């Protein structure tokens, strides 16, 4: 497997504000040094992260970037993202473009206009005031899952459907806003496994922070860290030196730090890049969570 000079994990947020509190960016070089947070004085916004990624694309930085979001929706189970809609996109890049176009008027690269779209909203569960509304084509129960999310279940993890936009565990809002960013990157940075692996330069992969926490020794049912001692313990499990103290031990900050150390440790393991369920059709439409198999 090709190597990288540096590693970044971006803990994402679908919150509809200019600077979501949930955005956190952690960075690590090769070696044993602990990851550190990258925090601009003005704070992170989704557009700010997009600009930061474009700068690294233009510079050709040899960097592996983990995004904590789902860059695809379920497709394989119904042979469509939005069954019954004639204009349902045929692959992930077309999906990103349509999501960005539908949500063009949403400020801060948010994606709330999805639930106003006549066809797309039928597939989502969303919130209207205090009322939870299920589209008539939202699959009962947990909702539709991608192939890689079914694989996560066999690993003892608890993935959420990207079609669910309700509740603390939902990942739909983050995923839809992330698709807007990926669309606006315009292919400047290859996204695995949708794109071929380039010989150099930055590459984006989807990550799942709970998977990293589990492999770092966190007990089942507990994946969040709020104190320096626990953070150093899991960093040690991942072959990293103790971290420099940070101002606030939020789960977003510690998720990013822990998962960056994990990404650095496992990125050369061939099985992570070639999981058995990753077919050409899955790679084209749904993508895959790096590290799941």
PDB file of C-alpha atoms in Angstrom:
ATOM      1  CA  UNK A   1       0.000   0.000   0.000  1.00  0.00           C
ATOM      2  CA  UNK A   2       1.170   3.563  -0.635  1.00  0.00           C
ATOM      3  CA  UNK A   3       2.278   5.617   2.320  1.00  0.00           C
ATOM      4  CA  UNK A   4       1.314   9.114   3.414  1.00  0.00           C
ATOM      5  CA  UNK A   5       3.321  11.851   5.103  1.00  0.00           C
ATOM      6  CA  UNK A   6       0.479  13.109   7.272  1.00  0.00           C
ATOM      7  CA  UNK A   7      -2.968  12.178   8.519  1.00  0.00           C
ATOM      8  CA  UNK A   8      -6.061  14.282   9.201  1.00  0.00           C
ATOM      9  CA  UNK A   9      -9.455  13.427  10.632  1.00  0.00           C
ATOM     10  CA  UNK A  10     -12.372  15.848  10.381  1.00  0.00           C
ATOM     11  CA  UNK A  11     -15.200  15.292  12.844  1.00  0.00           C
ATOM     12  CA  UNK A  12     -18.160  16.593  10.843  1.00  0.00           C
ATOM     13  CA  UNK A  13     -21.440  18.317  11.697  1.00  0.00           C
ATOM     14  CA  UNK A  14     -24.705  18.831   9.846  1.00  0.00           C
ATOM     15  CA  UNK A  15     -25.835  21.647  12.145  1.00  0.00           C
ATOM     16  CA  UNK A  16     -27.428  24.536  10.236  1.00  0.00           C
ATOM     17  CA  UNK A  17     -25.236  27.338  11.584  1.00  0.00           C
ATOM     18  CA  UNK A  18     -22.220  29.208  10.253  1.00  0.00           C
ATOM     19  CA  UNK A  19     -19.699  27.567  12.603  1.00  0.00           C
ATOM     20  CA  UNK A  20     -20.980  24.266  13.999  1.00  0.00           C
ATOM     21  CA  UNK A  21     -19.569  23.339  17.391  1.00  0.00           C
ATOM     22  CA  UNK A  22     -19.187  19.767  16.201  1.00  0.00           C
ATOM     23  CA  UNK A  23     -16.529  20.535  13.587  1.00  0.00           C
ATOM     24  CA  UNK A  24     -13.065  19.454  14.737  1.00  0.00           C
ATOM     25  CA  UNK A  25      -9.885  18.851  12.739  1.00  0.00           C
ATOM     26  CA  UNK A  26      -6.941  16.812  14.025  1.00  0.00           C
ATOM     27  CA  UNK A  27      -3.537  16.359  12.370  1.00  0.00           C
ATOM     28  CA  UNK A  28      -0.606  13.982  12.779  1.00  0.00           C
ATOM     29  CA  UNK A  29       2.692  13.427  10.993  1.00  0.00           C
ATOM     30  CA  UNK A  30       4.261  10.025  10.460  1.00  0.00           C
ATOM     31  CA  UNK A  31       5.861   8.599  13.592  1.00  0.00           C
ATOM     32  CA  UNK A  32       4.791   8.468  17.219  1.00  0.00           C
ATOM     33  CA  UNK A  33       3.955  12.077  18.047  1.00  0.00           C
ATOM     34  CA  UNK A  34       0.426  12.581  19.316  1.00  0.00           C
ATOM     35  CA  UNK A  35      -2.104  14.168  16.953  1.00  0.00           C
ATOM     36  CA  UNK A  36      -2.938  17.815  17.571  1.00  0.00           C
ATOM     37  CA  UNK A  37      -5.980  19.942  16.865  1.00  0.00           C
ATOM     38  CA  UNK A  38      -5.958  22.474  14.047  1.00  0.00           C
ATOM     39  CA  UNK A  39      -8.113  25.358  15.210  1.00  0.00           C
ATOM     40  CA  UNK A  40      -8.171  28.670  13.324  1.00  0.00           C
ATOM     41  CA  UNK A  41      -8.849  31.765  15.421  1.00  0.00           C
ATOM     42  CA  UNK A  42     -12.171  32.326  13.713  1.00  0.00           C
ATOM     43  CA  UNK A  43     -13.238  28.706  14.220  1.00  0.00           C
ATOM     44  CA  UNK A  44     -14.161  26.148  11.592  1.00  0.00           C
ATOM     45  CA  UNK A  45     -17.026  26.371   9.138  1.00  0.00           C
ATOM     46  CA  UNK A  46     -17.871  23.864   6.422  1.00  0.00           C
ATOM     47  CA  UNK A  47     -16.855  26.391   3.771  1.00  0.00           C
ATOM     48  CA  UNK A  48     -13.610  27.012   5.662  1.00  0.00           C
ATOM     49  CA  UNK A  49     -12.819  23.304   5.637  1.00  0.00           C
ATOM     50  CA  UNK A  50     -13.636  23.179   1.920  1.00  0.00           C
ATOM     51  CA  UNK A  51     -11.171  26.003   1.267  1.00  0.00           C
ATOM     52  CA  UNK A  52      -8.553  24.286   3.446  1.00  0.00           C
ATOM     53  CA  UNK A  53      -8.939  21.046   1.478  1.00  0.00           C
ATOM     54  CA  UNK A  54      -8.645  22.888  -1.842  1.00  0.00           C
ATOM     55  CA  UNK A  55      -5.385  24.506  -0.687  1.00  0.00           C
ATOM     56  CA  UNK A  56      -3.940  21.075   0.112  1.00  0.00           C
ATOM     57  CA  UNK A  57      -5.195  19.721  -3.204  1.00  0.00           C
ATOM     58  CA  UNK A  58      -3.446  22.556  -5.043  1.00  0.00           C
ATOM     59  CA  UNK A  59      -0.261  21.962  -3.017  1.00  0.00           C
ATOM     60  CA  UNK A  60      -0.321  18.218  -3.658  1.00  0.00           C
ATOM     61  CA  UNK A  61       0.055  17.451   0.052  1.00  0.00           C
ATOM     62  CA  UNK A  62       0.703  13.741   0.589  1.00  0.00           C
ATOM     63  CA  UNK A  63      -2.046  13.459   3.195  1.00  0.00           C
ATOM     64  CA  UNK A  64      -4.735  10.917   4.078  1.00  0.00           C
ATOM     65  CA  UNK A  65      -7.928  12.672   5.172  1.00  0.00           C
ATOM     66  CA  UNK A  66     -10.663  10.888   7.119  1.00  0.00           C
ATOM     67  CA  UNK A  67     -14.150  12.418   6.974  1.00  0.00           C
ATOM     68  CA  UNK A  68     -16.623  11.364   9.648  1.00  0.00           C
ATOM     69  CA  UNK A  69     -19.663  11.187   7.359  1.00  0.00           C
ATOM     70  CA  UNK A  70     -21.236   8.899   4.787  1.00  0.00           C
ATOM     71  CA  UNK A  71     -20.467  10.038   1.221  1.00  0.00           C
ATOM     72  CA  UNK A  72     -23.132   7.773  -0.237  1.00  0.00           C
ATOM     73  CA  UNK A  73     -26.714   6.700   0.406  1.00  0.00           C
ATOM     74  CA  UNK A  74     -28.009   3.119   0.251  1.00  0.00           C
ATOM     75  CA  UNK A  75     -28.311   2.039  -3.371  1.00  0.00           C
ATOM     76  CA  UNK A  76     -27.540  -1.661  -3.784  1.00  0.00           C
ATOM     77  CA  UNK A  77     -30.549  -2.958  -1.825  1.00  0.00           C
ATOM     78  CA  UNK A  78     -33.052  -1.291  -4.216  1.00  0.00           C
ATOM     79  CA  UNK A  79     -30.787  -0.605  -7.213  1.00  0.00           C
ATOM     80  CA  UNK A  80     -31.518   3.095  -6.673  1.00  0.00           C
ATOM     81  CA  UNK A  81     -31.024   5.825  -4.093  1.00  0.00           C
ATOM     82  CA  UNK A  82     -34.618   6.980  -4.531  1.00  0.00           C
ATOM     83  CA  UNK A  83     -36.663   4.109  -5.995  1.00  0.00           C
ATOM     84  CA  UNK A  84     -39.650   5.273  -8.013  1.00  0.00           C
ATOM     85  CA  UNK A  85     -38.094   8.591  -9.037  1.00  0.00           C
ATOM     86  CA  UNK A  86     -37.148   8.692 -12.730  1.00  0.00           C
ATOM     87  CA  UNK A  87     -34.382  11.229 -12.073  1.00  0.00           C
ATOM     88  CA  UNK A  88     -32.785   9.335  -9.190  1.00  0.00           C
ATOM     89  CA  UNK A  89     -28.994   9.738  -9.580  1.00  0.00           C
ATOM     90  CA  UNK A  90     -27.069   6.794 -11.002  1.00  0.00           C
ATOM     91  CA  UNK A  91     -23.864   7.066  -8.987  1.00  0.00           C
ATOM     92  CA  UNK A  92     -22.320   8.900  -6.048  1.00  0.00           C
ATOM     93  CA  UNK A  93     -20.874  11.849  -7.928  1.00  0.00           C
ATOM     94  CA  UNK A  94     -24.234  12.553  -9.543  1.00  0.00           C
ATOM     95  CA  UNK A  95     -25.811  12.236  -6.089  1.00  0.00           C
ATOM     96  CA  UNK A  96     -23.411  14.843  -4.665  1.00  0.00           C
ATOM     97  CA  UNK A  97     -24.207  17.234  -7.494  1.00  0.00           C
ATOM     98  CA  UNK A  98     -27.975  16.843  -7.094  1.00  0.00           C
ATOM     99  CA  UNK A  99     -27.821  17.328  -3.309  1.00  0.00           C
ATOM    100  CA  UNK A 100     -25.727  20.471  -3.773  1.00  0.00           C
ATOM    101  CA  UNK A 101     -28.069  21.787  -6.455  1.00  0.00           C
ATOM    102  CA  UNK A 102     -31.268  21.132  -4.471  1.00  0.00           C
ATOM    103  CA  UNK A 103     -29.721  22.823  -1.401  1.00  0.00           C
ATOM    104  CA  UNK A 104     -28.076  25.678  -3.286  1.00  0.00           C
ATOM    105  CA  UNK A 105     -30.027  28.342  -1.359  1.00  0.00           C
ATOM    106  CA  UNK A 106     -29.268  26.844   2.074  1.00  0.00           C
ATOM    107  CA  UNK A 107     -26.758  28.979   3.951  1.00  0.00           C
ATOM    108  CA  UNK A 108     -23.530  27.583   5.429  1.00  0.00           C
ATOM    109  CA  UNK A 109     -23.531  24.542   3.095  1.00  0.00           C
ATOM    110  CA  UNK A 110     -26.476  23.143   5.042  1.00  0.00           C
ATOM    111  CA  UNK A 111     -28.861  20.653   3.425  1.00  0.00           C
ATOM    112  CA  UNK A 112     -32.293  21.338   4.903  1.00  0.00           C
ATOM    113  CA  UNK A 113     -33.927  21.830   1.485  1.00  0.00           C
ATOM    114  CA  UNK A 114     -33.795  18.076   0.918  1.00  0.00           C
ATOM    115  CA  UNK A 115     -36.956  17.687   2.993  1.00  0.00           C
ATOM    116  CA  UNK A 116     -38.765  20.175   0.735  1.00  0.00           C
ATOM    117  CA  UNK A 117     -37.944  18.287  -2.459  1.00  0.00           C
ATOM    118  CA  UNK A 118     -41.053  16.535  -3.742  1.00  0.00           C
ATOM    119  CA  UNK A 119     -39.356  13.208  -4.477  1.00  0.00           C
ATOM    120  CA  UNK A 120     -36.341  13.050  -2.178  1.00  0.00           C
ATOM    121  CA  UNK A 121     -38.213  13.931   1.023  1.00  0.00           C
ATOM    122  CA  UNK A 122     -40.355  10.812   0.655  1.00  0.00           C
ATOM    123  CA  UNK A 123     -37.350   8.668   1.641  1.00  0.00           C
ATOM    124  CA  UNK A 124     -36.267  10.546   4.793  1.00  0.00           C
ATOM    125  CA  UNK A 125     -37.344  10.702   8.425  1.00  0.00           C
ATOM    126  CA  UNK A 126     -37.060  14.294   9.605  1.00  0.00           C
ATOM    127  CA  UNK A 127     -38.166  16.752  12.272  1.00  0.00           C
ATOM    128  CA  UNK A 128     -40.824  19.445  11.808  1.00  0.00           C
ATOM    129  CA  UNK A 129     -40.950  21.442  15.022  1.00  0.00           C
ATOM    130  CA  UNK A 130     -41.505  18.814  17.712  1.00  0.00           C
ATOM    131  CA  UNK A 131     -43.053  16.350  15.302  1.00  0.00           C
ATOM    132  CA  UNK A 132     -41.143  13.503  13.682  1.00  0.00           C
ATOM    133  CA  UNK A 133     -42.243  12.937  10.106  1.00  0.00           C
ATOM    134  CA  UNK A 134     -41.474   9.805   8.107  1.00  0.00           C
ATOM    135  CA  UNK A 135     -41.614  10.042   4.351  1.00  0.00           C
ATOM    136  CA  UNK A 136     -43.975   7.479   2.844  1.00  0.00           C
ATOM    137  CA  UNK A 137     -40.980   5.606   1.393  1.00  0.00           C
ATOM    138  CA  UNK A 138     -38.825   5.662   4.530  1.00  0.00           C
ATOM    139  CA  UNK A 139     -38.181   2.016   5.392  1.00  0.00           C
ATOM    140  CA  UNK A 140     -39.790   1.155   8.749  1.00  0.00           C
ATOM    141  CA  UNK A 141     -37.547   0.684  11.752  1.00  0.00           C
ATOM    142  CA  UNK A 142     -33.914   1.689  11.444  1.00  0.00           C
ATOM    143  CA  UNK A 143     -34.171   2.650   7.773  1.00  0.00           C
ATOM    144  CA  UNK A 144     -32.153   1.452   4.787  1.00  0.00           C
ATOM    145  CA  UNK A 145     -28.463   0.700   5.274  1.00  0.00           C
ATOM    146  CA  UNK A 146     -25.526   0.594   2.905  1.00  0.00           C
ATOM    147  CA  UNK A 147     -23.598  -2.637   2.328  1.00  0.00           C
ATOM    148  CA  UNK A 148     -20.718  -1.368   4.478  1.00  0.00           C
ATOM    149  CA  UNK A 149     -23.140  -0.529   7.276  1.00  0.00           C
ATOM    150  CA  UNK A 150     -24.419  -4.106   7.237  1.00  0.00           C
ATOM    151  CA  UNK A 151     -20.771  -5.144   7.577  1.00  0.00           C
ATOM    152  CA  UNK A 152     -20.414  -2.792  10.539  1.00  0.00           C
ATOM    153  CA  UNK A 153     -23.315  -4.560  12.249  1.00  0.00           C
ATOM    154  CA  UNK A 154     -21.472  -7.881  11.983  1.00  0.00           C
ATOM    155  CA  UNK A 155     -18.526  -6.198  13.736  1.00  0.00           C
ATOM    156  CA  UNK A 156     -20.769  -5.366  16.696  1.00  0.00           C
ATOM    157  CA  UNK A 157     -21.209  -1.704  15.791  1.00  0.00           C
ATOM    158  CA  UNK A 158     -24.520   0.163  15.561  1.00  0.00           C
ATOM    159  CA  UNK A 159     -24.665   2.155  12.309  1.00  0.00           C
ATOM    160  CA  UNK A 160     -27.516   4.553  11.587  1.00  0.00           C
ATOM    161  CA  UNK A 161     -29.348   4.987   8.309  1.00  0.00           C
ATOM    162  CA  UNK A 162     -28.354   8.038   6.286  1.00  0.00           C
ATOM    163  CA  UNK A 163     -32.066   8.482   5.549  1.00  0.00           C
ATOM    164  CA  UNK A 164     -32.688   9.290   9.215  1.00  0.00           C
ATOM    165  CA  UNK A 165     -32.359  13.000  10.061  1.00  0.00           C
ATOM    166  CA  UNK A 166     -33.724  12.750  13.622  1.00  0.00           C
ATOM    167  CA  UNK A 167     -32.030  12.182  16.982  1.00  0.00           C
ATOM    168  CA  UNK A 168     -28.578  12.428  18.519  1.00  0.00           C
ATOM    169  CA  UNK A 169     -27.293   9.316  16.725  1.00  0.00           C
ATOM    170  CA  UNK A 170     -28.446  10.369  13.251  1.00  0.00           C
ATOM    171  CA  UNK A 171     -25.802  10.757  10.554  1.00  0.00           C
ATOM    172  CA  UNK A 172     -28.032  11.963   7.708  1.00  0.00           C
ATOM    173  CA  UNK A 173     -27.510  15.704   8.141  1.00  0.00           C
ATOM    174  CA  UNK A 174     -23.740  15.356   8.336  1.00  0.00           C
ATOM    175  CA  UNK A 175     -23.718  13.115   5.295  1.00  0.00           C
ATOM    176  CA  UNK A 176     -25.848  15.428   3.150  1.00  0.00           C
ATOM    177  CA  UNK A 177     -23.818  18.523   4.048  1.00  0.00           C
ATOM    178  CA  UNK A 178     -20.651  16.520   3.413  1.00  0.00           C
ATOM    179  CA  UNK A 179     -21.929  15.633  -0.053  1.00  0.00           C
ATOM    180  CA  UNK A 180     -22.232  19.343  -0.806  1.00  0.00           C
ATOM    181  CA  UNK A 181     -18.573  19.807   0.119  1.00  0.00           C
ATOM    182  CA  UNK A 182     -17.492  16.798  -1.951  1.00  0.00           C
ATOM    183  CA  UNK A 183     -19.439  18.155  -4.913  1.00  0.00           C
ATOM    184  CA  UNK A 184     -17.707  21.518  -4.627  1.00  0.00           C
ATOM    185  CA  UNK A 185     -14.300  19.898  -4.375  1.00  0.00           C
ATOM    186  CA  UNK A 186     -14.966  18.972  -7.986  1.00  0.00           C
ATOM    187  CA  UNK A 187     -12.641  15.969  -8.012  1.00  0.00           C
ATOM    188  CA  UNK A 188      -9.600  17.945  -6.843  1.00  0.00           C
ATOM    189  CA  UNK A 189      -9.025  15.288  -4.172  1.00  0.00           C
ATOM    190  CA  UNK A 190      -9.713  11.623  -4.987  1.00  0.00           C
ATOM    191  CA  UNK A 191     -12.290  10.023  -2.686  1.00  0.00           C
ATOM    192  CA  UNK A 192     -11.786   6.321  -1.925  1.00  0.00           C
ATOM    193  CA  UNK A 193     -13.256   4.010  -3.154  1.00  0.00           C
ATOM    194  CA  UNK A 194     -15.083   6.086  -5.773  1.00  0.00           C
ATOM    195  CA  UNK A 195     -11.827   7.160  -7.430  1.00  0.00           C
ATOM    196  CA  UNK A 196      -8.615   5.329  -8.340  1.00  0.00           C
ATOM    197  CA  UNK A 197      -5.787   5.676  -5.823  1.00  0.00           C
ATOM    198  CA  UNK A 198      -3.310   8.299  -7.093  1.00  0.00           C
ATOM    199  CA  UNK A 199       0.458   7.773  -6.683  1.00  0.00           C
ATOM    200  CA  UNK A 200       0.784  10.939  -4.594  1.00  0.00           C
ATOM    201  CA  UNK A 201      -1.171  13.844  -3.152  1.00  0.00           C
ATOM    202  CA  UNK A 202      -4.158  13.909  -0.784  1.00  0.00           C
ATOM    203  CA  UNK A 203      -6.823  11.205  -0.589  1.00  0.00           C
ATOM    204  CA  UNK A 204     -10.141  11.296   1.280  1.00  0.00           C
ATOM    205  CA  UNK A 205     -11.663   8.273   3.028  1.00  0.00           C
ATOM    206  CA  UNK A 206     -14.824   7.862   5.075  1.00  0.00           C
ATOM    207  CA  UNK A 207     -14.170   6.977   8.720  1.00  0.00           C
ATOM    208  CA  UNK A 208     -16.328   5.855  11.638  1.00  0.00           C
ATOM    209  CA  UNK A 209     -15.009   7.154  14.954  1.00  0.00           C
ATOM    210  CA  UNK A 210     -16.716   4.389  16.958  1.00  0.00           C
ATOM    211  CA  UNK A 211     -14.755   1.793  14.980  1.00  0.00           C
ATOM    212  CA  UNK A 212     -11.498   3.536  15.865  1.00  0.00           C
ATOM    213  CA  UNK A 213     -12.520   3.732  19.526  1.00  0.00           C
ATOM    214  CA  UNK A 214     -13.338   0.032  19.612  1.00  0.00           C
ATOM    215  CA  UNK A 215      -9.974  -0.916  18.097  1.00  0.00           C
ATOM    216  CA  UNK A 216      -8.244   1.393  20.579  1.00  0.00           C
ATOM    217  CA  UNK A 217      -9.625  -0.660  23.455  1.00  0.00           C
ATOM    218  CA  UNK A 218     -12.727   1.330  24.396  1.00  0.00           C
ATOM    219  CA  UNK A 219     -15.421  -0.981  25.828  1.00  0.00           C
ATOM    220  CA  UNK A 220     -18.520  -1.819  23.815  1.00  0.00           C
ATOM    221  CA  UNK A 221     -21.196   0.832  24.289  1.00  0.00           C
ATOM    222  CA  UNK A 222     -18.667   3.501  25.240  1.00  0.00           C
ATOM    223  CA  UNK A 223     -16.832   5.382  22.505  1.00  0.00           C
ATOM    224  CA  UNK A 224     -16.668   8.966  23.790  1.00  0.00           C
ATOM    225  CA  UNK A 225     -13.815  10.498  25.774  1.00  0.00           C
ATOM    226  CA  UNK A 226     -14.070  13.584  28.008  1.00  0.00           C
ATOM    227  CA  UNK A 227     -10.845  13.533  30.041  1.00  0.00           C
ATOM    228  CA  UNK A 228      -7.100  13.658  29.302  1.00  0.00           C
ATOM    229  CA  UNK A 229      -6.201  10.423  31.098  1.00  0.00           C
ATOM    230  CA  UNK A 230      -8.527   8.255  29.010  1.00  0.00           C
ATOM    231  CA  UNK A 231      -7.394   9.991  25.837  1.00  0.00           C
ATOM    232  CA  UNK A 232      -3.735   9.247  26.607  1.00  0.00           C
ATOM    233  CA  UNK A 233      -4.588   5.638  27.407  1.00  0.00           C
ATOM    234  CA  UNK A 234      -6.218   5.026  24.033  1.00  0.00           C
ATOM    235  CA  UNK A 235      -3.502   6.953  22.201  1.00  0.00           C
ATOM    236  CA  UNK A 236      -0.975   4.639  23.825  1.00  0.00           C
ATOM    237  CA  UNK A 237      -2.946   1.634  22.565  1.00  0.00           C
ATOM    238  CA  UNK A 238      -2.590   3.116  19.084  1.00  0.00           C
ATOM    239  CA  UNK A 239       1.176   3.581  19.371  1.00  0.00           C
ATOM    240  CA  UNK A 240       1.051   7.307  20.000  1.00  0.00           C
ATOM    241  CA  UNK A 241       2.788   9.435  22.589  1.00  0.00           C
ATOM    242  CA  UNK A 242       0.700  11.445  25.120  1.00  0.00           C
ATOM    243  CA  UNK A 243      -1.124  14.464  23.752  1.00  0.00           C
ATOM    244  CA  UNK A 244      -0.567  18.127  24.543  1.00  0.00           C
ATOM    245  CA  UNK A 245      -3.398  19.426  26.784  1.00  0.00           C
ATOM    246  CA  UNK A 246      -6.342  21.019  24.990  1.00  0.00           C
ATOM    247  CA  UNK A 247      -8.724  23.692  26.236  1.00  0.00           C
ATOM    248  CA  UNK A 248     -11.894  21.568  26.236  1.00  0.00           C
ATOM    249  CA  UNK A 249     -12.263  17.796  26.131  1.00  0.00           C
ATOM    250  CA  UNK A 250     -15.353  17.600  23.972  1.00  0.00           C
ATOM    251  CA  UNK A 251     -16.271  14.350  22.271  1.00  0.00           C
ATOM    252  CA  UNK A 252     -15.735  16.062  18.906  1.00  0.00           C
ATOM    253  CA  UNK A 253     -12.147  17.029  19.748  1.00  0.00           C
ATOM    254  CA  UNK A 254     -11.226  13.675  21.277  1.00  0.00           C
ATOM    255  CA  UNK A 255     -12.935  11.726  18.459  1.00  0.00           C
ATOM    256  CA  UNK A 256     -10.773  13.576  15.944  1.00  0.00           C
ATOM    257  CA  UNK A 257      -7.550  13.074  17.922  1.00  0.00           C
ATOM    258  CA  UNK A 258      -8.124   9.382  18.626  1.00  0.00           C
ATOM    259  CA  UNK A 259      -9.211   8.562  15.071  1.00  0.00           C
ATOM    260  CA  UNK A 260      -6.231  10.369  13.547  1.00  0.00           C
ATOM    261  CA  UNK A 261      -3.877   8.176  15.591  1.00  0.00           C
ATOM    262  CA  UNK A 262      -5.873   5.113  14.509  1.00  0.00           C
ATOM    263  CA  UNK A 263      -5.800   6.123  10.832  1.00  0.00           C
ATOM    264  CA  UNK A 264      -2.016   6.528  10.993  1.00  0.00           C
ATOM    265  CA  UNK A 265      -1.631   3.104  12.603  1.00  0.00           C
ATOM    266  CA  UNK A 266      -3.849   1.048  10.266  1.00  0.00           C
ATOM    267  CA  UNK A 267      -3.577   2.821   6.919  1.00  0.00           C
ATOM    268  CA  UNK A 268      -1.044   0.365   5.459  1.00  0.00           C
ATOM    269  CA  UNK A 269      -3.113  -2.733   6.288  1.00  0.00           C
ATOM    270  CA  UNK A 270      -4.206  -4.152   2.952  1.00  0.00           C
ATOM    271  CA  UNK A 271      -7.441  -5.637   4.309  1.00  0.00           C
ATOM    272  CA  UNK A 272      -8.699  -2.122   5.097  1.00  0.00           C
ATOM    273  CA  UNK A 273      -8.516  -1.141   1.431  1.00  0.00           C
ATOM    274  CA  UNK A 274      -9.898  -4.397   0.019  1.00  0.00           C
ATOM    275  CA  UNK A 275     -12.825  -5.558   2.193  1.00  0.00           C
ATOM    276  CA  UNK A 276     -14.685  -8.554   0.745  1.00  0.00           C
ATOM    277  CA  UNK A 277     -17.983  -6.691   0.305  1.00  0.00           C
ATOM    278  CA  UNK A 278     -16.496  -3.872  -1.744  1.00  0.00           C
ATOM    279  CA  UNK A 279     -17.623  -4.683  -5.282  1.00  0.00           C
ATOM    280  CA  UNK A 280     -17.347  -2.351  -8.255  1.00  0.00           C
ATOM    281  CA  UNK A 281     -21.048  -1.445  -7.960  1.00  0.00           C
ATOM    282  CA  UNK A 282     -20.710  -0.684  -4.237  1.00  0.00           C
ATOM    283  CA  UNK A 283     -17.614   1.432  -4.885  1.00  0.00           C
ATOM    284  CA  UNK A 284     -19.430   3.418  -7.584  1.00  0.00           C
ATOM    285  CA  UNK A 285     -22.648   4.094  -5.687  1.00  0.00           C
ATOM    286  CA  UNK A 286     -22.362   3.659  -1.923  1.00  0.00           C
ATOM    287  CA  UNK A 287     -18.691   3.862  -1.051  1.00  0.00           C
ATOM    288  CA  UNK A 288     -17.228   2.185   2.007  1.00  0.00           C
ATOM    289  CA  UNK A 289     -16.196   3.027   5.557  1.00  0.00           C
ATOM    290  CA  UNK A 290     -12.413   2.713   5.742  1.00  0.00           C
ATOM    291  CA  UNK A 291     -11.444  -0.010   8.194  1.00  0.00           C
ATOM    292  CA  UNK A 292     -14.720  -1.949   8.108  1.00  0.00           C
ATOM    293  CA  UNK A 293     -14.657  -5.501   6.753  1.00  0.00           C
TER     294      UNK A 293
END
